[in-house]
């Protein structure tokens, strides 16, 4: 089954404790991205990757890091989480960037930073 | 800077009604516009994508239109069903970027 998986689905952590949210897709897609969703603000793109070793900032990259060492994986790293990073995070993949109808989203990771 | 707005924020209708969801964008130089559906606790499902050269796209009971000159897109849902209850999001992609700018969504409830 074609899918994007994220782990963990729920995470409660404390300020400053480094964490990684994993994202994996099994469709051999070149394009992957991370979004955060906040009430009243909609989804905002954090980072995206056009292919292995190619990443670029989205609209809200501050406080986040990503890496793309393998085509299937695109982890999101929070080196020093802060309460304003409490949010619902989505990973997405597509074979042809944002112009493709085949946008696949993961189920989301709800992160709470206290 | 592209901004996308969706009105209304929430909508509740009886089953069987035809309804229209609205999406507005500030920069008319868009490459395409997409409509998504989001169910509670789940990710987004892509519904329709309209390229800048197109005026509308249809899929089953869904029809999306695009008017770049007025900065508007509409999603028409015919003969609504309780299973259509979800949040509907539109997103615009501008030229020379791979960024999708999302609206804040319309939460739709269709009651029997």
Coordinates of C-alpha atoms in Angstrom, one line a residue:
Chain A
X1 CA 0.0 0.0 0.0
X2 CA 1.3 3.4 -1.0
X3 CA 1.7 5.5 2.1
X4 CA 3.6 8.1 4.0
X5 CA 4.3 7.1 7.6
X6 CA 5.3 9.4 10.5
X7 CA 6.5 8.5 13.9
X8 CA 5.7 9.2 16.6
X9 CA 2.0 10.1 16.1
X10 CA 1.9 11.9 19.5
X11 CA 4.8 13.4 21.5
X12 CA 4.9 15.4 24.7
X13 CA 8.4 16.8 25.5
X14 CA 10.0 19.5 27.5
X15 CA 11.7 22.7 26.3
X16 CA 15.2 22.1 25.0
X17 CA 15.2 18.4 24.7
X18 CA 16.2 17.4 21.1
X19 CA 13.8 15.3 19.2
X20 CA 13.3 13.8 15.7
X21 CA 10.1 13.1 13.9
X22 CA 10.6 10.5 11.2
X23 CA 8.9 10.4 7.8
X24 CA 9.1 7.7 5.3
X25 CA 7.4 7.0 2.0
X26 CA 7.3 3.8 0.0
X27 CA 6.5 5.3 -3.4
X28 CA 10.0 6.3 -4.6
X29 CA 8.9 10.0 -4.7
X30 CA 11.5 12.6 -5.3
X31 CA 9.7 15.5 -3.5
X32 CA 9.1 15.5 0.2
X33 CA 8.1 18.3 2.6
X34 CA 7.2 19.1 6.1
X35 CA 4.3 21.3 7.2
X36 CA 2.9 22.5 10.5
X37 CA -0.7 23.2 11.1
X38 CA -1.9 25.7 13.7
X39 CA -5.4 27.0 14.4
X40 CA -6.2 30.1 12.4
X41 CA -3.0 29.9 10.5
X42 CA -3.5 26.9 8.3
X43 CA -0.7 24.7 7.0
X44 CA 2.7 26.3 6.6
X45 CA 5.6 24.7 4.9
X46 CA 8.7 24.3 7.1
X47 CA 11.2 22.6 4.7
X48 CA 11.1 20.7 1.5
X49 CA 13.4 18.5 -0.5
X50 CA 13.5 18.0 -4.3
X51 CA 15.7 14.9 -4.1
X52 CA 18.4 13.3 -2.1
X53 CA 20.8 15.8 -0.5
X54 CA 18.7 18.7 -1.9
X55 CA 16.7 20.6 0.7
X56 CA 15.4 24.1 1.0
X57 CA 13.6 26.3 3.4
X58 CA 9.9 26.8 3.4
X59 CA 8.0 29.7 5.0
X60 CA 8.7 28.8 8.7
X61 CA 12.1 27.1 8.9
X62 CA 13.3 28.7 12.1
X63 CA 14.0 26.2 14.9
X64 CA 14.0 23.1 12.5
X65 CA 16.4 21.0 10.6
X66 CA 16.0 18.4 8.0
X67 CA 18.1 15.9 6.1
X68 CA 17.6 13.8 3.0
X69 CA 20.2 11.1 2.9
X70 CA 17.9 8.5 1.4
X71 CA 15.1 9.0 -1.0
X72 CA 12.5 7.4 1.2
X73 CA 13.2 9.2 4.4
X74 CA 12.9 12.9 5.4
X75 CA 13.3 13.4 9.2
X76 CA 12.4 16.6 10.9
X77 CA 14.8 17.6 13.7
X78 CA 14.1 20.0 16.5
X79 CA 17.4 20.7 18.2
X80 CA 16.0 22.7 21.1
X81 CA 12.2 22.6 21.1
X82 CA 10.3 25.5 22.5
X83 CA 6.6 25.9 23.4
X84 CA 5.9 27.8 20.2
X85 CA 6.7 24.7 18.3
X86 CA 3.7 23.0 19.8
X87 CA 1.7 22.1 16.7
X88 CA 0.4 19.4 14.4
X89 CA 3.1 18.3 11.9
X90 CA 2.5 16.7 8.5
X91 CA 5.0 15.1 6.1
X92 CA 4.1 14.9 2.5
X93 CA 5.5 13.4 -0.7
X94 CA 4.9 13.7 -4.4
X95 CA 6.5 12.4 -7.6
X96 CA 6.5 15.8 -9.2
X97 CA 6.6 18.6 -6.7
X98 CA 3.6 20.6 -5.7
X99 CA 2.3 20.6 -9.3
X100 CA 1.4 16.9 -9.0
X101 CA -2.1 15.8 -8.1
X102 CA -0.5 12.9 -6.4
X103 CA 0.2 14.6 -3.1
X104 CA 0.4 12.1 -0.3
X105 CA 0.3 13.2 3.3
X106 CA 1.2 11.4 6.4
X107 CA -1.3 11.0 9.3
X108 CA 0.3 13.8 11.3
X109 CA 2.3 14.1 14.5
X110 CA 0.9 16.1 17.3
X111 CA 3.7 17.6 19.3
X112 CA 3.4 19.4 22.6
X113 CA 6.4 21.2 24.1
X114 CA 6.0 22.2 27.8
Chain B
X1 CA 3.5 37.5 -0.8
X2 CA 0.7 35.1 -1.6
X3 CA -2.1 34.9 0.9
X4 CA -5.0 32.5 0.7
X5 CA -8.3 32.9 2.5
X6 CA -11.2 30.6 2.8
X7 CA -14.7 31.7 3.7
X8 CA -16.7 30.5 5.5
X9 CA -14.6 29.0 8.2
X10 CA -17.4 26.5 9.1
X11 CA -20.6 25.4 7.3
X12 CA -23.4 23.1 8.4
X13 CA -25.9 21.8 5.9
X14 CA -28.6 19.1 5.6
X15 CA -27.9 16.1 3.4
X16 CA -28.7 16.6 -0.2
X17 CA -27.9 20.2 -0.6
X18 CA -25.6 21.6 -3.2
X19 CA -22.9 23.8 -1.7
X20 CA -20.1 26.1 -2.6
X21 CA -16.8 26.6 -0.7
X22 CA -14.8 29.7 -1.5
X23 CA -11.1 30.3 -1.8
X24 CA -9.4 33.7 -2.4
X25 CA -5.8 34.4 -3.2
X26 CA -4.0 37.7 -3.4
X27 CA -1.4 37.0 -6.1
X28 CA -3.0 36.1 -9.4
X29 CA 0.3 34.8 -10.8
X30 CA -0.4 31.2 -9.7
X31 CA 0.9 28.1 -11.3
X32 CA -1.9 25.9 -10.0
X33 CA -4.5 25.7 -7.2
X34 CA -5.4 22.5 -5.3
X35 CA -8.3 21.5 -3.1
X36 CA -7.7 19.0 -0.3
X37 CA -9.8 17.2 2.2
X38 CA -8.7 16.7 5.8
X39 CA -10.5 14.2 8.1
X40 CA -10.0 14.5 11.9
X41 CA -6.9 12.7 13.0
X42 CA -5.8 12.1 9.5
X43 CA -3.6 13.7 6.8
X44 CA -4.8 15.5 3.7
X45 CA -6.2 13.9 0.6
X46 CA -5.8 15.7 -2.7
X47 CA -9.2 16.2 -4.4
X48 CA -8.6 18.4 -7.5
X49 CA -5.8 20.3 -9.1
X50 CA -6.5 23.2 -11.5
X51 CA -3.6 24.4 -13.7
X52 CA -3.4 28.1 -14.3
X53 CA -4.5 27.6 -17.9
X54 CA -7.6 25.7 -16.9
X55 CA -11.0 27.1 -15.7
X56 CA -12.3 24.1 -13.9
X57 CA -11.8 20.5 -13.0
X58 CA -14.4 17.8 -12.1
X59 CA -14.3 14.6 -10.1
X60 CA -17.5 12.9 -9.4
X61 CA -19.7 15.2 -7.4
X62 CA -17.0 17.7 -7.0
X63 CA -16.3 20.6 -9.4
X64 CA -13.6 23.2 -8.8
X65 CA -13.3 26.4 -10.8
X66 CA -10.5 29.0 -11.1
X67 CA -10.8 32.7 -11.9
X68 CA -7.3 34.1 -11.8
X69 CA -8.3 37.6 -12.7
X70 CA -10.5 37.9 -9.6
X71 CA -8.2 35.8 -7.4
X72 CA -10.9 33.2 -6.7
X73 CA -11.5 29.5 -6.7
X74 CA -14.7 27.7 -5.7
X75 CA -15.3 24.1 -4.8
X76 CA -18.8 22.9 -5.7
X77 CA -20.2 19.8 -4.0
X78 CA -23.3 18.4 -5.5
X79 CA -25.9 16.4 -3.5
X80 CA -23.9 16.6 -0.3
X81 CA -23.7 13.5 1.9
X82 CA -22.8 13.0 5.6
X83 CA -19.6 11.3 4.4
X84 CA -18.5 14.7 2.9
X85 CA -18.1 16.0 6.4
X86 CA -14.5 17.1 6.7
X87 CA -12.3 20.2 6.5
X88 CA -11.6 21.4 3.0
X89 CA -8.4 23.2 2.2
X90 CA -7.3 25.1 -0.8
X91 CA -3.7 25.8 -1.6
X92 CA -2.0 27.9 -4.3
X93 CA 1.3 27.4 -5.9
X94 CA 3.0 30.5 -7.4
X95 CA 5.3 30.5 -10.4
X96 CA 9.0 29.8 -9.8
X97 CA 8.4 28.1 -6.5
X98 CA 7.5 24.7 -5.2
X99 CA 5.7 26.1 -2.2
X100 CA 2.1 25.5 -1.5
X101 CA 0.3 28.3 0.3
X102 CA -2.7 27.0 2.2
X103 CA -5.9 28.6 3.3
X104 CA -7.1 28.0 6.8
X105 CA -9.9 25.7 5.6
X106 CA -13.7 25.4 5.7
X107 CA -15.0 22.9 8.2
X108 CA -18.1 21.2 6.6
X109 CA -20.7 19.2 8.5
X110 CA -23.4 17.5 6.5
X111 CA -26.2 16.2 8.8
X112 CA -28.7 13.5 7.9

